[in-house]
PDB file of C-alpha atoms in Angstrom:
ATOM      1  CA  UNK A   1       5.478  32.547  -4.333  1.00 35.00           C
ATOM      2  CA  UNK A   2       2.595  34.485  -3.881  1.00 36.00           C
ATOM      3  CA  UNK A   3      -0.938  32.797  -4.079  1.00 41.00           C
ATOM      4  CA  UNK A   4      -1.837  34.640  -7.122  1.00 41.00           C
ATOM      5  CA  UNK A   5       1.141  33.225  -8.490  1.00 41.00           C
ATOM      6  CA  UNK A   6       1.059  29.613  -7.187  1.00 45.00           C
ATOM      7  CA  UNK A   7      -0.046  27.046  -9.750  1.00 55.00           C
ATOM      8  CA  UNK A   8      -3.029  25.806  -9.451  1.00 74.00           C
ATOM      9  CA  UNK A   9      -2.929  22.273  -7.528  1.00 79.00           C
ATOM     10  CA  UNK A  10      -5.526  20.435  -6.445  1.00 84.00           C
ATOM     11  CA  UNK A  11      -5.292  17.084  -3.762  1.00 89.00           C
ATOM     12  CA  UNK A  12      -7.138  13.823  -4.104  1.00 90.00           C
ATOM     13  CA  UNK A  13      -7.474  11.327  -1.443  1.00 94.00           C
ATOM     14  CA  UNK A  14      -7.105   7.754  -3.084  1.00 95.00           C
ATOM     15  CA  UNK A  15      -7.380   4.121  -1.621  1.00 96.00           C
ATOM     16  CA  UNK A  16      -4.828   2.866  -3.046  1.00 95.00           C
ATOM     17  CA  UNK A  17      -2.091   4.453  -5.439  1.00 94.00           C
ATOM     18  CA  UNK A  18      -3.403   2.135  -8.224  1.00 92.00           C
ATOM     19  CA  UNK A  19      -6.167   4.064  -8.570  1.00 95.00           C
ATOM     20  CA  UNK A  20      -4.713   7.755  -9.825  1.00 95.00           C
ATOM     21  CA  UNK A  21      -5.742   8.844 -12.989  1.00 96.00           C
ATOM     22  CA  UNK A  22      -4.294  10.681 -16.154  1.00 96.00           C
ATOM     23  CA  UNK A  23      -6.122  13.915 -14.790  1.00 94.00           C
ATOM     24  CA  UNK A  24      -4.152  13.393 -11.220  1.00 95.00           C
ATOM     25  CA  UNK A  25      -0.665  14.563 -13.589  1.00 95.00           C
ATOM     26  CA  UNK A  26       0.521  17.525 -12.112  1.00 93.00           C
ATOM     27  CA  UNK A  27      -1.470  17.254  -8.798  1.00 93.00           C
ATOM     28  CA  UNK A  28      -1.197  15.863  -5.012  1.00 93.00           C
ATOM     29  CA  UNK A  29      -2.809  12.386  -4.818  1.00 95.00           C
ATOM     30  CA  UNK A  30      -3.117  11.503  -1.259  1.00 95.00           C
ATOM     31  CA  UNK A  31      -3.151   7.279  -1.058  1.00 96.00           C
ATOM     32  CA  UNK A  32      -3.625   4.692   1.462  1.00 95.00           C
ATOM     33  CA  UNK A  33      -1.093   2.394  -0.056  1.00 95.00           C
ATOM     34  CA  UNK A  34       2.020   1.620   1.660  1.00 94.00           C
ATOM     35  CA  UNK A  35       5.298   3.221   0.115  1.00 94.00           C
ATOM     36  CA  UNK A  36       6.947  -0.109  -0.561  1.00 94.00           C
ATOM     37  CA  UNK A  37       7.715  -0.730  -4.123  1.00 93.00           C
ATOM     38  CA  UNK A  38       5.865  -3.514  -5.477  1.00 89.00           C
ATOM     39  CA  UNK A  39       7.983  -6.192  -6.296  1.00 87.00           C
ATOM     40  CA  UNK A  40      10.804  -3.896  -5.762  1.00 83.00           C
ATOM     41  CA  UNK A  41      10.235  -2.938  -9.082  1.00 87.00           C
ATOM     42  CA  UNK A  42      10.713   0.727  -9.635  1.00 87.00           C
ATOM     43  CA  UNK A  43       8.168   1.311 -12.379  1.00 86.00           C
ATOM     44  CA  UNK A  44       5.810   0.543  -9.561  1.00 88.00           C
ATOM     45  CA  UNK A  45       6.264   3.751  -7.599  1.00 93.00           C
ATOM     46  CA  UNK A  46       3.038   5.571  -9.226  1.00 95.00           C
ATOM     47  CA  UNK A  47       1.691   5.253 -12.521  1.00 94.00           C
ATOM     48  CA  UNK A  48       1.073   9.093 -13.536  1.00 95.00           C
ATOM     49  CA  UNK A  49       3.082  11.735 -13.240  1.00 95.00           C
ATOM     50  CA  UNK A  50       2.113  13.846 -10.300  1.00 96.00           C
ATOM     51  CA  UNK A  51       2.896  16.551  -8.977  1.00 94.00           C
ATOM     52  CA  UNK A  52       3.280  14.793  -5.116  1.00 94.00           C
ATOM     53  CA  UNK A  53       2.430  11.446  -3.847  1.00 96.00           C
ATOM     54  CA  UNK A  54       1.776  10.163   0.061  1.00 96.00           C
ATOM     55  CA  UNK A  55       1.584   6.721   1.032  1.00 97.00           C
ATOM     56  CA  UNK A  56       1.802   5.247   4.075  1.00 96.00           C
ATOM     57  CA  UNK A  57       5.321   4.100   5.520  1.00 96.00           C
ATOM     58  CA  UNK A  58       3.252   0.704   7.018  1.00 94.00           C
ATOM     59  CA  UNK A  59       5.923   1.426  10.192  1.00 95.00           C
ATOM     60  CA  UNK A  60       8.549   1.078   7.701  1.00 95.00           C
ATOM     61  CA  UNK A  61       9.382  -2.336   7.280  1.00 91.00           C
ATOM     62  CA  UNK A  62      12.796  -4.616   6.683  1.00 92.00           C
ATOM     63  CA  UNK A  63      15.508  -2.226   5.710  1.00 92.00           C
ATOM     64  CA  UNK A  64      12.697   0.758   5.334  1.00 94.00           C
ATOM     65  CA  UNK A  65      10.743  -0.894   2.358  1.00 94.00           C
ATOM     66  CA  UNK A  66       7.504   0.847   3.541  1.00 95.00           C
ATOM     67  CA  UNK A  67       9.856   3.763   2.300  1.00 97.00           C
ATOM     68  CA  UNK A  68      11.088   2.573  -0.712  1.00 96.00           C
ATOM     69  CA  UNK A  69       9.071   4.463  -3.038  1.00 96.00           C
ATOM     70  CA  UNK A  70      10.110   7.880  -1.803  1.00 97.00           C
ATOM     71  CA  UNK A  71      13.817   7.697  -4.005  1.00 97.00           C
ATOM     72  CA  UNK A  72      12.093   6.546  -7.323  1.00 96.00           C
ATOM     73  CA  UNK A  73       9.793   9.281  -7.006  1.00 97.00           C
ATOM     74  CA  UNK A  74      12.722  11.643  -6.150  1.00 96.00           C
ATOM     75  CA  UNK A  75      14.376  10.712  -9.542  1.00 96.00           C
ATOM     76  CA  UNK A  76      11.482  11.289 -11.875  1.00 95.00           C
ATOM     77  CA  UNK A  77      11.245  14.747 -10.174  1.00 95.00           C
ATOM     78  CA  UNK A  78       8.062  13.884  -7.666  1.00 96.00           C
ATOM     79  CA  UNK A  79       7.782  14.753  -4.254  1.00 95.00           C
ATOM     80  CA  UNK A  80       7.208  11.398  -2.150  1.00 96.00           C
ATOM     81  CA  UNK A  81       6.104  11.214   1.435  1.00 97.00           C
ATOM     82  CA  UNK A  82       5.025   9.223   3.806  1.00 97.00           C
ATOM     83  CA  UNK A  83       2.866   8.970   6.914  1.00 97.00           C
ATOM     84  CA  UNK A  84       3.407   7.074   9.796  1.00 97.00           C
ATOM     85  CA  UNK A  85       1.038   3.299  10.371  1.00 97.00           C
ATOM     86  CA  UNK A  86       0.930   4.362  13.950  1.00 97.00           C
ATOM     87  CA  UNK A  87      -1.347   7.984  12.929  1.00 97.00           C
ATOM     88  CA  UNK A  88      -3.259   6.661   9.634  1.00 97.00           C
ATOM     89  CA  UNK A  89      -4.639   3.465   8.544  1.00 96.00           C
ATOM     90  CA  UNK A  90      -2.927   1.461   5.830  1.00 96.00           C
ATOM     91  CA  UNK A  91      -5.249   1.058   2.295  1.00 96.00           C
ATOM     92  CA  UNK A  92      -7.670   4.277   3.389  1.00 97.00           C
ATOM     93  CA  UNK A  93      -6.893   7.491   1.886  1.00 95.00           C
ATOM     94  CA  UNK A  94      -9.485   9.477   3.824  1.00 96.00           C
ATOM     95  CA  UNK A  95      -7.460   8.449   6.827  1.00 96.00           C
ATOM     96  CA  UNK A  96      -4.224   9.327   5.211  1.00 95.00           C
ATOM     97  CA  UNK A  97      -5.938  12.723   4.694  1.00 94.00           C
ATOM     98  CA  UNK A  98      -7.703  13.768   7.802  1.00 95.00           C
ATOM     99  CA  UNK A  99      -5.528  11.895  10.592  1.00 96.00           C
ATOM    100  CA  UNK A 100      -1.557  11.370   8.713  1.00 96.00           C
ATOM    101  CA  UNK A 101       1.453  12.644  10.530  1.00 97.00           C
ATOM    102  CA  UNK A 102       4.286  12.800   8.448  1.00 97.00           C
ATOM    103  CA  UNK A 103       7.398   9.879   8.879  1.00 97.00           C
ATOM    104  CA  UNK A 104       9.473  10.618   5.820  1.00 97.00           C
ATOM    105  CA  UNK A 105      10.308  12.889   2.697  1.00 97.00           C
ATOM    106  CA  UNK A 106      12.158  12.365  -0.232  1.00 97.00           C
ATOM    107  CA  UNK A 107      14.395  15.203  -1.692  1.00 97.00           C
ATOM    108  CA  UNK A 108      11.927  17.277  -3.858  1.00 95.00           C
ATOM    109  CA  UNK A 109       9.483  17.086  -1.167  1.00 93.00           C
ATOM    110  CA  UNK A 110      11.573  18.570   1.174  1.00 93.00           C
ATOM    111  CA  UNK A 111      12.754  21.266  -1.230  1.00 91.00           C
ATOM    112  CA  UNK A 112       8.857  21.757  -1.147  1.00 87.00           C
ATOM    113  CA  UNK A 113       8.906  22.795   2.640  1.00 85.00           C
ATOM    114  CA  UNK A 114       7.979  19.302   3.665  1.00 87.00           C
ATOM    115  CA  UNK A 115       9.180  18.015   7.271  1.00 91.00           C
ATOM    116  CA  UNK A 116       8.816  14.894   9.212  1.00 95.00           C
ATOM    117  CA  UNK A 117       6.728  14.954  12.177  1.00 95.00           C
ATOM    118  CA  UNK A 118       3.977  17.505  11.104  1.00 92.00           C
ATOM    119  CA  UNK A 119       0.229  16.735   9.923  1.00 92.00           C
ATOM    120  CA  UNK A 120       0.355  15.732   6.536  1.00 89.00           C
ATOM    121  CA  UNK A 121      -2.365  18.219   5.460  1.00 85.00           C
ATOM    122  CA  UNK A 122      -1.075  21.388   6.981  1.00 84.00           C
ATOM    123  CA  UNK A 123       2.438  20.259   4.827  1.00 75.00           C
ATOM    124  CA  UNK A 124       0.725  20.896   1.456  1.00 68.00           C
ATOM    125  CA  UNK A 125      -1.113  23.718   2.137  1.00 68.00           C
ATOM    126  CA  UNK A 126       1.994  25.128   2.754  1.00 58.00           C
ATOM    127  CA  UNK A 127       4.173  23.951   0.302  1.00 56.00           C
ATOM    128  CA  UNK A 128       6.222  26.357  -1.670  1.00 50.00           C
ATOM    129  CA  UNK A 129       5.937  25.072  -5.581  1.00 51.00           C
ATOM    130  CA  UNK A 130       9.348  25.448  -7.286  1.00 46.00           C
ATOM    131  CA  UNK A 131       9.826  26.327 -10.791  1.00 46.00           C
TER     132      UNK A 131
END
């Protein structure tokens, strides 16, 4: 897709996922909240319906439930990812921005170009945006 052609996305860096807005729909909202689900409860995931969300995998966790957001988001049709505790710091979305290396992608993310192991902010810029 060619930029002229790209949608127009823009990318907010968030504290904590709680805090994306209606006018986040259809955009990246970068967040310093760990991608467990709260409560387990999958209504929990994220609030708005965005485009992509990033979270922090909080090195994972008991059977990978600092990951456990990433499939919920994959079903409502949102690329999920995560960046590793050990490169950003858990509950600060600046950090998640500037300094987040990439631990985990769910499905659509990956269908978006996204790949574990690379900054997180070189991923979007890159992303291909599928019909």
């Amino acid at each position: 897709m060619s930029e002229a052609q790209r949608p127009s996305v823009r990318v907010h860096a968030i504290d904590s996922a709680g805090l994306v807005l209606p006018e986040d729909a259809g955009h990246i909202v970068v967040t310093g909240s760990h991608g467990a689900l709260l409560g387990g409860k999958p209504e929990t995931a994220i609030k708005i319906a965005v485009f992509a969300a990033l979270y922090n995998d909080a090195d994972f966790g008991i059977e990978d439930a600092g990951i456990a957001r990433l499939p919920v988001l994959d079903a409502r049709g949102i690329a999920g990812a995560t960046v590793s505790a050990w490169s950003a710091r858990i509950g600060d979305g600046q950090s998640t921005y500037h300094d987040g290396i990439v631990s985990a992608v769910n499905k659509r993310a990956a269908a978006c170009g996204g790949e574990i192991g690379i900054p997180q902010k070189t991923w979007w810029r890159g992303w291909s945006l599928p019909a």
